[in-house]
Coordinates of C-alpha atoms and ligand atoms in Angstrom, one line a residue:
X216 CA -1.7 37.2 -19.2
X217 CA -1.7 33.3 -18.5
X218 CA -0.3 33.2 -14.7
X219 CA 2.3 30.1 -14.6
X220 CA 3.3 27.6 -12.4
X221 CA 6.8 26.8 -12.4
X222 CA 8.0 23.2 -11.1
X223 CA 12.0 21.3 -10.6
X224 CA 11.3 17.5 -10.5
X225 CA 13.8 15.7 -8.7
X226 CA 13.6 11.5 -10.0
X227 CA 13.1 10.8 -13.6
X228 CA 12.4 7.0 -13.2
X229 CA 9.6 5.4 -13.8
X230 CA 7.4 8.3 -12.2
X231 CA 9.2 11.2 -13.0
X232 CA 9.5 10.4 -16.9
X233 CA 5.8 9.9 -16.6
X234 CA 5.1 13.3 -15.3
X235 CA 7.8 14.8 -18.2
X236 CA 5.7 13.3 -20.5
X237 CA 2.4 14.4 -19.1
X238 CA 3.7 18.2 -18.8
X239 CA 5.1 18.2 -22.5
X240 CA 1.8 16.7 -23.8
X241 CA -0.4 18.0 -22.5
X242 CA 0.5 21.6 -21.8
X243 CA -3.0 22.8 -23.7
X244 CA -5.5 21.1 -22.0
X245 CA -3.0 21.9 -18.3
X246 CA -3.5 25.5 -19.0
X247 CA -7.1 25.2 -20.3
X248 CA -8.1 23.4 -16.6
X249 CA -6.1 25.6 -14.6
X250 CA -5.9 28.9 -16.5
X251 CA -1.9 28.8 -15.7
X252 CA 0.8 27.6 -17.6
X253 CA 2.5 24.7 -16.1
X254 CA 6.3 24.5 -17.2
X255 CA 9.4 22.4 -16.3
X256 CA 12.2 24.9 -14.9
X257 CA 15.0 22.2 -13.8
X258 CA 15.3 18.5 -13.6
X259 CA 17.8 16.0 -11.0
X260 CA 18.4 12.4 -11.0
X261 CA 21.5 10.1 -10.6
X262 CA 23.0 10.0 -14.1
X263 CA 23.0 12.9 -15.9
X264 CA 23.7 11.2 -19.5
X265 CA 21.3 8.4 -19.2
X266 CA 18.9 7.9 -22.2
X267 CA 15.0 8.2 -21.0
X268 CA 12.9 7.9 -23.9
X269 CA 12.0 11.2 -23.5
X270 CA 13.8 15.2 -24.1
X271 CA 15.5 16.8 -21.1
X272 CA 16.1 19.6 -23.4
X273 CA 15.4 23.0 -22.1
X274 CA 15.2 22.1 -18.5
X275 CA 18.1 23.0 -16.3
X276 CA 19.8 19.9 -14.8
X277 CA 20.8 19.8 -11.2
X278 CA 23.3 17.4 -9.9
X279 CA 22.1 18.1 -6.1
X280 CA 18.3 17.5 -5.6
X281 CA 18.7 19.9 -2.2
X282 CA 20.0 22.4 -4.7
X283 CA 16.8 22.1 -7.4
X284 CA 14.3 22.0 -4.3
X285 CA 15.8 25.8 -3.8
X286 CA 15.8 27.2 -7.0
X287 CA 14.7 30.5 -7.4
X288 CA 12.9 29.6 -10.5
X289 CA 10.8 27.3 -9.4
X290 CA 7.3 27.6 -7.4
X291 CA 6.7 23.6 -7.0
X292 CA 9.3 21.2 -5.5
X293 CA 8.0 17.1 -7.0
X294 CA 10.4 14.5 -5.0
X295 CA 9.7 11.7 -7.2
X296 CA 13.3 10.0 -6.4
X297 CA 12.0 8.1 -3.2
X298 CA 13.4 7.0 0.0
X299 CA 12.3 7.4 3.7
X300 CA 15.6 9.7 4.6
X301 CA 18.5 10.7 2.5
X302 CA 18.3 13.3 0.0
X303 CA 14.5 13.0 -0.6
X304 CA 13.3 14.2 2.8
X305 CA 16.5 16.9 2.9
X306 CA 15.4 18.0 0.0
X307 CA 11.6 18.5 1.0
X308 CA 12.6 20.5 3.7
X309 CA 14.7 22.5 2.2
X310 CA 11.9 23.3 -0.5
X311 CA 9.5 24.0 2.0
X312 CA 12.1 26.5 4.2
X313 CA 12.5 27.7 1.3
X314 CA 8.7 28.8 0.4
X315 CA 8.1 25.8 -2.4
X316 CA 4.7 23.8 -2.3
X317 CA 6.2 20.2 -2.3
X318 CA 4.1 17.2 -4.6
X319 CA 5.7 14.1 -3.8
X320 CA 5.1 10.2 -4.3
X321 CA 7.0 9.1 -1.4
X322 CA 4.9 7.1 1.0
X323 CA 7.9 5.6 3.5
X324 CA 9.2 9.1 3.9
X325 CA 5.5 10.3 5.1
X326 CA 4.4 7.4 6.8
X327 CA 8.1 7.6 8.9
X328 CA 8.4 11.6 8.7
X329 CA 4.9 12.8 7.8
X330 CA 4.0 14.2 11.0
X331 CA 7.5 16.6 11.2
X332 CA 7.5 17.2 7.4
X333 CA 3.4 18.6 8.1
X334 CA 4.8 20.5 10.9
X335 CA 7.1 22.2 8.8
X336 CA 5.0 22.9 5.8
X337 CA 2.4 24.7 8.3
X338 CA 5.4 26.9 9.7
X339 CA 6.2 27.7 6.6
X340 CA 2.5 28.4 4.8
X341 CA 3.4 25.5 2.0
X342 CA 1.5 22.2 1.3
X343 CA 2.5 18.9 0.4
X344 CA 0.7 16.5 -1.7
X345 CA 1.2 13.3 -2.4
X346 CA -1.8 12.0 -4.0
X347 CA 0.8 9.2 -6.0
X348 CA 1.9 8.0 -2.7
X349 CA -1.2 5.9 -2.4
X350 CA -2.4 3.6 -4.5
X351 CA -1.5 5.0 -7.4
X352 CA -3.6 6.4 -10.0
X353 CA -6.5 5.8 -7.5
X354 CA -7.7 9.8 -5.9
X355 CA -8.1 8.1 -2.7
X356 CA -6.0 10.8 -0.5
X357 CA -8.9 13.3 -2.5
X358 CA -11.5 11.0 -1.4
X359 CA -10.6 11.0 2.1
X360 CA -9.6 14.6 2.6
X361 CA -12.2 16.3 0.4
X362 CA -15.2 14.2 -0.7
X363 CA -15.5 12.3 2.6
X364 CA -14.2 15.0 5.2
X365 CA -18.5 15.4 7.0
X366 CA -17.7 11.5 7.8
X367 CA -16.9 9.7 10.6
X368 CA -14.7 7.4 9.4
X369 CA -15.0 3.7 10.9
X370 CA -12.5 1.6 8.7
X371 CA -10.1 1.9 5.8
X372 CA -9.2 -1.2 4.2
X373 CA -7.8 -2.5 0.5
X374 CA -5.2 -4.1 -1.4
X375 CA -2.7 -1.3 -2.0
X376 CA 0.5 -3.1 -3.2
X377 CA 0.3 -3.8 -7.2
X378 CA 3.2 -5.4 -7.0
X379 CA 2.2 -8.1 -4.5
X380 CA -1.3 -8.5 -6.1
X381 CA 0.4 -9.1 -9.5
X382 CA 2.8 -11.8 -8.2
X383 CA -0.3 -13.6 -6.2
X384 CA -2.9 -13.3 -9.1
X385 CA 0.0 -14.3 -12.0
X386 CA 1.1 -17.6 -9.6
X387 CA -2.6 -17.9 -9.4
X388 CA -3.7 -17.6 -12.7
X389 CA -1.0 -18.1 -15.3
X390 CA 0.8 -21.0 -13.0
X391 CA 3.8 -18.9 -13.3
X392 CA 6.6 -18.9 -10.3
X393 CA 7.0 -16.5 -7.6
X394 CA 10.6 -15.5 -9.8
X395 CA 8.1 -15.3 -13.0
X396 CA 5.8 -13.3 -11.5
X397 CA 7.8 -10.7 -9.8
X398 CA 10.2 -10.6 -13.3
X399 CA 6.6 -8.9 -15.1
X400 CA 5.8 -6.7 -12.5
X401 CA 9.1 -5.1 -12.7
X402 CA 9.5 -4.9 -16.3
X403 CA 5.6 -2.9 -15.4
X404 CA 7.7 -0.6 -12.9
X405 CA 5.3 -1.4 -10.1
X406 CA 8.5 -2.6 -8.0
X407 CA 10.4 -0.3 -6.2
X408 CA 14.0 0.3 -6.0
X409 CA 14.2 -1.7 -2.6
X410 CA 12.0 -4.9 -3.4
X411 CA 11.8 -6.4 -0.1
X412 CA 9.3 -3.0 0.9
X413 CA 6.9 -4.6 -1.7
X414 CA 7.0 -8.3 -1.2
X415 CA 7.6 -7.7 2.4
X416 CA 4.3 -5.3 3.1
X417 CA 6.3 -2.6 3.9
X418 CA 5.6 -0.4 1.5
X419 CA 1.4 -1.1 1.8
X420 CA 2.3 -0.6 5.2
X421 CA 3.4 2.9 4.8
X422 CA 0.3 3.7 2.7
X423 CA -2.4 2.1 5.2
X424 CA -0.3 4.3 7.9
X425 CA -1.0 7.5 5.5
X426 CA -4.6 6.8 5.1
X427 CA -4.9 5.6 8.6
X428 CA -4.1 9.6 9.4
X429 CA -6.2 11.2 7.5
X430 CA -9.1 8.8 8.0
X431 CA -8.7 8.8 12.1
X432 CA -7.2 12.2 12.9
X433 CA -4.1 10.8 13.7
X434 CA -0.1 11.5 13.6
X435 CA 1.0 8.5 11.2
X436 CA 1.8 6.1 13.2
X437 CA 3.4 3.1 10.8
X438 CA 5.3 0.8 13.6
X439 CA 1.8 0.8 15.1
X440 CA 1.0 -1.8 12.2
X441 CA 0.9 -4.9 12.6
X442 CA 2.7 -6.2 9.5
X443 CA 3.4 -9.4 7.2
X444 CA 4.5 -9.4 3.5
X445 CA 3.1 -12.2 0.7
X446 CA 7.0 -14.2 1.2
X447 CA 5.2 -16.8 3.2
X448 CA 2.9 -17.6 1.0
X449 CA 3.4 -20.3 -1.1
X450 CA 1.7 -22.1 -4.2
X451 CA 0.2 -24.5 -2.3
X452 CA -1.7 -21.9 -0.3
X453 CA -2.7 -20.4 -3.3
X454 CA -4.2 -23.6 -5.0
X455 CA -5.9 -24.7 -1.7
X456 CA -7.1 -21.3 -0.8
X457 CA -8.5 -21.3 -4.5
X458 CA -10.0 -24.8 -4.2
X459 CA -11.5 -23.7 -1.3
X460 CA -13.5 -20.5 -3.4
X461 CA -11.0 -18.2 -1.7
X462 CA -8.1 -15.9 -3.3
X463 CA -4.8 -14.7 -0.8
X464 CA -4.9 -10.7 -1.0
X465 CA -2.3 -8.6 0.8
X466 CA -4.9 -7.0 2.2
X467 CA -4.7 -3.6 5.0
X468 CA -7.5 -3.3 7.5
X469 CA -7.2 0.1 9.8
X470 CA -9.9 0.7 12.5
X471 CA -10.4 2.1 15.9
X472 CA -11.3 -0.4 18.2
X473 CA -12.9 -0.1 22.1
X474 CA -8.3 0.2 23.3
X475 CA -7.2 2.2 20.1
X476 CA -6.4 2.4 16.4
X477 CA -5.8 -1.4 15.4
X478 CA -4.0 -1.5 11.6
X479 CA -2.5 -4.2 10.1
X480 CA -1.1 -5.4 6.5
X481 CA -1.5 -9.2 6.0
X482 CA -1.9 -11.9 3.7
X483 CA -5.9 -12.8 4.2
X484 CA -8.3 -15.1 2.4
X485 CA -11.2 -13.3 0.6
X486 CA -14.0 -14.6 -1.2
X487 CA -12.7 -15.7 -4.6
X488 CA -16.2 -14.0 -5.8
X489 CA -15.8 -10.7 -4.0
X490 CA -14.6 -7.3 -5.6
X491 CA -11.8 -7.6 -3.4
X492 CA -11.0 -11.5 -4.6
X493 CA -12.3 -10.2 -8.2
X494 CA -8.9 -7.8 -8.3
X495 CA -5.9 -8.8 -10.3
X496 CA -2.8 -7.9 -11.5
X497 CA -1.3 -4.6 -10.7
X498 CA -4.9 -2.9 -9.4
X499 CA -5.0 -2.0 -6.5
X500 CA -9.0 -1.6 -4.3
X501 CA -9.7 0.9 -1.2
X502 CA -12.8 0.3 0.4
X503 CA -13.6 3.4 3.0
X504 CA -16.4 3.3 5.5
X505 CA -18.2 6.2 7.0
X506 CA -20.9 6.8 9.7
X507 CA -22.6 9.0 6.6
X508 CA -21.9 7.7 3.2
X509 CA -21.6 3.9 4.5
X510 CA -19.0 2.2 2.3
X511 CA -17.5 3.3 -0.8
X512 CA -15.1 1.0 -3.2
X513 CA -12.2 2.6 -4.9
X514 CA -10.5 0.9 -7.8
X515 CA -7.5 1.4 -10.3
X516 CA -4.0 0.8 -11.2
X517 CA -2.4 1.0 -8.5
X518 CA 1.4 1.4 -10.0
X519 CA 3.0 2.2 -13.0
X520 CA 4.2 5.2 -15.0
X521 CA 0.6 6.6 -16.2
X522 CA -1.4 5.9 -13.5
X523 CA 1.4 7.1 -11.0
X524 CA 2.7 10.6 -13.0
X525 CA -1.8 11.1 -13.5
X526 CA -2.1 11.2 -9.6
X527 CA 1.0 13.6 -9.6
X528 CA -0.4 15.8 -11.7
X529 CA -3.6 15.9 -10.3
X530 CA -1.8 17.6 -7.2
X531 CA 0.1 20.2 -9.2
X532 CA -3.3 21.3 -11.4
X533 CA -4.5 21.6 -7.3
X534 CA -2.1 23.8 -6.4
X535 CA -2.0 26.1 -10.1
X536 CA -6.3 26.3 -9.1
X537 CA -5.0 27.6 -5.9
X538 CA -6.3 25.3 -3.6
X539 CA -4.5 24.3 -0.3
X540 CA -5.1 22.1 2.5
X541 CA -3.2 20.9 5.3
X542 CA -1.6 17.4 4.7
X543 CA -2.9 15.2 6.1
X544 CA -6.5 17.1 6.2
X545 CA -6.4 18.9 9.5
X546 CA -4.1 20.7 11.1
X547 CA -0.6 18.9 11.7
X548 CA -0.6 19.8 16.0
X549 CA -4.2 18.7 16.1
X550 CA -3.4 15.3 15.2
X551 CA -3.5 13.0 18.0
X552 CA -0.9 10.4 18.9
X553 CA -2.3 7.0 17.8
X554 CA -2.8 4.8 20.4
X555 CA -2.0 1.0 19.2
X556 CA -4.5 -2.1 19.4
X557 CA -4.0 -5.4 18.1
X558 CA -6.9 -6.8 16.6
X559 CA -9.4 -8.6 18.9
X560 CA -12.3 -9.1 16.6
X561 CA -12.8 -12.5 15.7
X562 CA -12.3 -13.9 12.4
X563 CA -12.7 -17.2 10.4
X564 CA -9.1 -18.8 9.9
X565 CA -7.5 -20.8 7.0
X566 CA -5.5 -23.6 8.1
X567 CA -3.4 -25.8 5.8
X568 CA -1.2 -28.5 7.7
X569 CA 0.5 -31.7 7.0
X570 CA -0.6 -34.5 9.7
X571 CA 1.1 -37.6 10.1
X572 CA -1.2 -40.2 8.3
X573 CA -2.1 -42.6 11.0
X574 CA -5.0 -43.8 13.2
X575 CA -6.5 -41.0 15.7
X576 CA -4.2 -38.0 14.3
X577 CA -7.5 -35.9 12.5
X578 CA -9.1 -36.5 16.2
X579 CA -6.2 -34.7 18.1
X580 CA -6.3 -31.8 16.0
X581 CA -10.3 -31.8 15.8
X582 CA -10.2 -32.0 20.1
X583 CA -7.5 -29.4 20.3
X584 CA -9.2 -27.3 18.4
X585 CA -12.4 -27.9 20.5
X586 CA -10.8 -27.2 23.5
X587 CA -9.4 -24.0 22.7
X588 CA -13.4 -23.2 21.8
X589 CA -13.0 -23.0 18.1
X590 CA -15.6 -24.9 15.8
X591 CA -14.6 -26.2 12.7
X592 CA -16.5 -24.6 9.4
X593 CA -14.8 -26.6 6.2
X594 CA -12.3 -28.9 6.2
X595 CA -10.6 -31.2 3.6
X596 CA -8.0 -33.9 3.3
X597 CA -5.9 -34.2 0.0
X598 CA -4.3 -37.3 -1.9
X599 CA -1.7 -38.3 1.1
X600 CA 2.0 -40.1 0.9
X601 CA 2.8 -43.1 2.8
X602 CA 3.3 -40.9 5.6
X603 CA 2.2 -37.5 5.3
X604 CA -1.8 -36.1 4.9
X605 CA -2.1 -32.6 4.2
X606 CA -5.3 -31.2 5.7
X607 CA -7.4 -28.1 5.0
X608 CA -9.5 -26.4 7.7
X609 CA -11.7 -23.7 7.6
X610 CA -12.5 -22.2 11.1
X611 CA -16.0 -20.8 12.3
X612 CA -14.9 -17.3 13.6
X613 CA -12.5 -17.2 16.5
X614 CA -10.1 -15.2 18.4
X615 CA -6.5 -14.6 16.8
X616 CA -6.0 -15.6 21.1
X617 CA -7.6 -18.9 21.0
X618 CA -6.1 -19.4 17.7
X619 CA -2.7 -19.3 18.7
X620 CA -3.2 -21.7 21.7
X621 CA -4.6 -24.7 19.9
X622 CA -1.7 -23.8 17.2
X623 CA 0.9 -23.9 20.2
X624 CA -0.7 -26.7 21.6
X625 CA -0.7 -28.5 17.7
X626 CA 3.0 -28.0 17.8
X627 CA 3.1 -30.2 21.2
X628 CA 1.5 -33.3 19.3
X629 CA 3.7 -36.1 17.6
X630 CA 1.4 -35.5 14.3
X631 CA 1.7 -32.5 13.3
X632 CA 4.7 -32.3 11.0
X633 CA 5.2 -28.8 10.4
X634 CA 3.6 -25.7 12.0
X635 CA 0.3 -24.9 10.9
X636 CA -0.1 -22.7 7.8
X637 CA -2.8 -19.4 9.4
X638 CA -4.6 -17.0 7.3
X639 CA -7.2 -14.5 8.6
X640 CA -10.3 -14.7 6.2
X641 CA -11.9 -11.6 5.6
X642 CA -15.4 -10.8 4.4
X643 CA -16.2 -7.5 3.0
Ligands
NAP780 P1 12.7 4.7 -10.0 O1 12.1 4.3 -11.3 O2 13.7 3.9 -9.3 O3 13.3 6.2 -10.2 C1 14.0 6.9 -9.2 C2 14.6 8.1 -9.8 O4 15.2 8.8 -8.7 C3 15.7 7.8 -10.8 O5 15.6 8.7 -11.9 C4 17.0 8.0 -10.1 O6 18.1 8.5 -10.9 C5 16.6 9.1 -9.1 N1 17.4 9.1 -7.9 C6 17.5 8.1 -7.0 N2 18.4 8.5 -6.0 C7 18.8 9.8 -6.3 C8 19.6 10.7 -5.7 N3 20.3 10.3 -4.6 N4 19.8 11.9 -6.3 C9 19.2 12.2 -7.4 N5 18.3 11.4 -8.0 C10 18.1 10.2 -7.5 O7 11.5 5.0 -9.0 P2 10.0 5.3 -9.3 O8 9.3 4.0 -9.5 O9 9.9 6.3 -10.3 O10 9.5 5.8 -7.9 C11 9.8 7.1 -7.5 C12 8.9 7.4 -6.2 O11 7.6 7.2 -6.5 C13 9.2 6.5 -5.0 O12 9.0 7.2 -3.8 C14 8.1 5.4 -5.1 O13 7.8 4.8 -3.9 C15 7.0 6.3 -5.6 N6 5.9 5.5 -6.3 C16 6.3 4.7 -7.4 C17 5.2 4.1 -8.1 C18 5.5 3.2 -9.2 O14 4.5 2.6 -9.7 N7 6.7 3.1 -9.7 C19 3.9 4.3 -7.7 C20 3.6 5.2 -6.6 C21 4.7 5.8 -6.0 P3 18.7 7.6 -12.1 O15 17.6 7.4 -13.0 O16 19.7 8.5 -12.6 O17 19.2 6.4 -11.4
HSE781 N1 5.7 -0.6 -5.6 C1 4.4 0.0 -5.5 C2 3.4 -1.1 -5.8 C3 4.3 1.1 -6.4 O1 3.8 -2.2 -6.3 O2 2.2 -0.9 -5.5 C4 3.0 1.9 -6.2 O3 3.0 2.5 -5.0

């Protein structure tokens, strides 16, 4: 007899149709991979009438997600609904009290909760996976925990927000505006319900703090990031970062440094021919080091309905196979507290600024800079007003620390018209 595997799915948006789909499709080559037979036993969302494209018929429906999660019909609890609090993380925990295995692809509730929500899945004997919650259709929580777990891992970095790389590449590429851009990559279903935790680097935030965990051994730690979303960043960047060879990226960097674990989620400069400046649209690209393997490069869709309810699935065929590990790929009360370190390493830096267009005003900028130790790389002056020149500067690498002196000090000059545009450039 075919054992089976019986799951309530909490969240039929653009995720949770995805995974319907993928269970009522294909339910052959499921039970083919994992010898068990993977069926839908109840289903919970907001509206109960609304048309989804897709047949509810047959599955229960549960108003209350906290009464789904603890169903005695069902074996595997899948929050796909979202939220840090509220009734996604009430309803994990009462799945895992009540003896479910929990798959979920909520990254803000594990980057905020993750280290209590381990805790309790341990006390309880019952995983969570959440393979989804990162990068979407990319296996990079796999990657970490399993095909990586002999390394040493020294840094974790990557574009992890499709939504932000869409808007940046489509302003880039196709000229459209910020409004355009975002409009597509909601109609995708790469935005999420709250918009400001994409374009504000939030929600990559919450992913570098997940993969920061597992890749450093410890608890997640996401107000430990230092964090800055793509709403700065304007077309002109993006046409003088381009003209320059380079592309913007919302790019996550997480390391341990000589004082702690330094992670932050920023708007860099890449090289416009790197695999990082090579990524567009919704893809999103993890790039792991180890003392072992040295570096590898992960890349896919990194939101959306197929790529998303794939990852999803991937967990439940894991737990149907019988395999368990703990969540974040040790035990929960052997993960350390992180210890937080801003970045120290120095870095080129992208400067765009508009100087007042008279005699000696390049000079000031050029000697402040000089004084504060930092050598100019590139630089270039665009077709000026009768008043205004904007200017383009391409550091050597310097401290963020020296950095932000000559900026202050720029502010205290009478040509300097508006602060300073500053972008980290990053080389991988
Ligand atoms: P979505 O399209 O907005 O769908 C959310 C679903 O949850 C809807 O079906 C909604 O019901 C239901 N829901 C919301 N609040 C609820 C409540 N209080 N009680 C019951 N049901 C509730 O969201 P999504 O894009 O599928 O995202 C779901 C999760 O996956 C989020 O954690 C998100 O961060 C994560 N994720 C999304 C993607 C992506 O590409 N979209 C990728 C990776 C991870 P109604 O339909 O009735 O309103
Ligand atoms: N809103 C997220 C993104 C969904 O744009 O990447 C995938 O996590």
């Amino acid at each position: 007899m075919t054992a089976s595997l019986r799951l309530g799915i909490a969240g039929l948006g653009t995720v949770g149709i995805g995974v319907v789909k993928i269970v009522r499709q294909q339910a052959t080559l499921l039970s083919a991979r994992t010898g068990t037979q993977i069926t839908i036993s109840a289903v919970s969302a907001r509206t109960k009438g609304k048309d989804r494209g897709v047949s509810l018929a047959g599955y229960d429906w549960e108003d209350d997600p906290v009464k789904l999660a603890t169903r005695d019909d069902l074996d595997v609890y899948v929050e796909l609904m979202g939220g840090t609090d509220g009734p996604a993380k009430a309803s994990v925990e009462a799945a895992l009290k009540a003896g479910k295995d929990v798959v979920t692809a909520n990254k803000a509730m594990l980057a905020v909760h993750g280290q209590a929500l381990a805790e309790l899945a341990e006390e309880h004997g019952r995983v969570i996976r959440y393979e989804a919650a990162v990068a979407g259709g990319i296996p990079v929580i796999k990657a970490l925990t399993e095909g990586l777990a002999g390394n040493e891992i020294t840094r974790v970095m990557g574009v992890m927000n499709g939504t932000c790389n869409y808007i940046l590449t489509r302003m880039e590429k196709a000229g459209l505006t910020y409004e355009e851009a975002f409009a597509e990559a909601d109609g995708l279903g790469y935005v999420e319900a709250d918009p400001t935790l994409d374009v504000g680097g939030i929600d990559a935030g919450h992913k570098l703090a997940i993969l920061s965990a597992i890749a450093f051994g410890t608890k997640p730690d996401f107000d430990g990031i230092e964090l800055e979303g793509i709403t700065r960043v304007s077309i002109e960047d993006i046409r003088a970062a381009a003209d320059m060879e380079y592309r913007i990226k919302l790019l996550g960097v997480a390391q341990r440094t000589g004082r702690g674990l330094e992670q932050r989620m920023q708007p860099c400069l890449v090289p416009a021919n790197s695999p990082l400046g090579q990524l567009e649209g919704g893809t999103n690209m993890v790039v792991i080091e180890g003392h072992a393997v040295e570096q590898i490069v992960l890349r896919g869709p990194g939101a959306g309905e197929g790529p998303t309810a794939s990852a999803v699935m991937g967990d439940v065929c894991d737990i149907a196979r019988g395999f368990r590990l703990p969540v974040f790929g040790q035990p929960a009360t052997t993960l350390e507290a992180a210890k937080s370190a801003r970045s120290e390493l120095p870095a080129p830096y992208y400067l765009r600024m508009t100087l007042l267009d008279k005699p000696g005003a390049l000079a000031k900028i050029a000697a402040i800079l000089g004084n504060s130790g930092i050598s100019i790389d590139r630089m270039r002056q665009y077709g000026h007003d009768d008043t205004n020149a904007p200017v383009l500067i391409v550091t050597h690498k310097t401290s963020r620390a020296a950095l932000d002196e000559a900026l202050a000090a720029m502010g205290q000059t009478d040509v300097v018209m508006a602060p300073p545009v500053a972008l980290r450039i990053e080389h991988v």
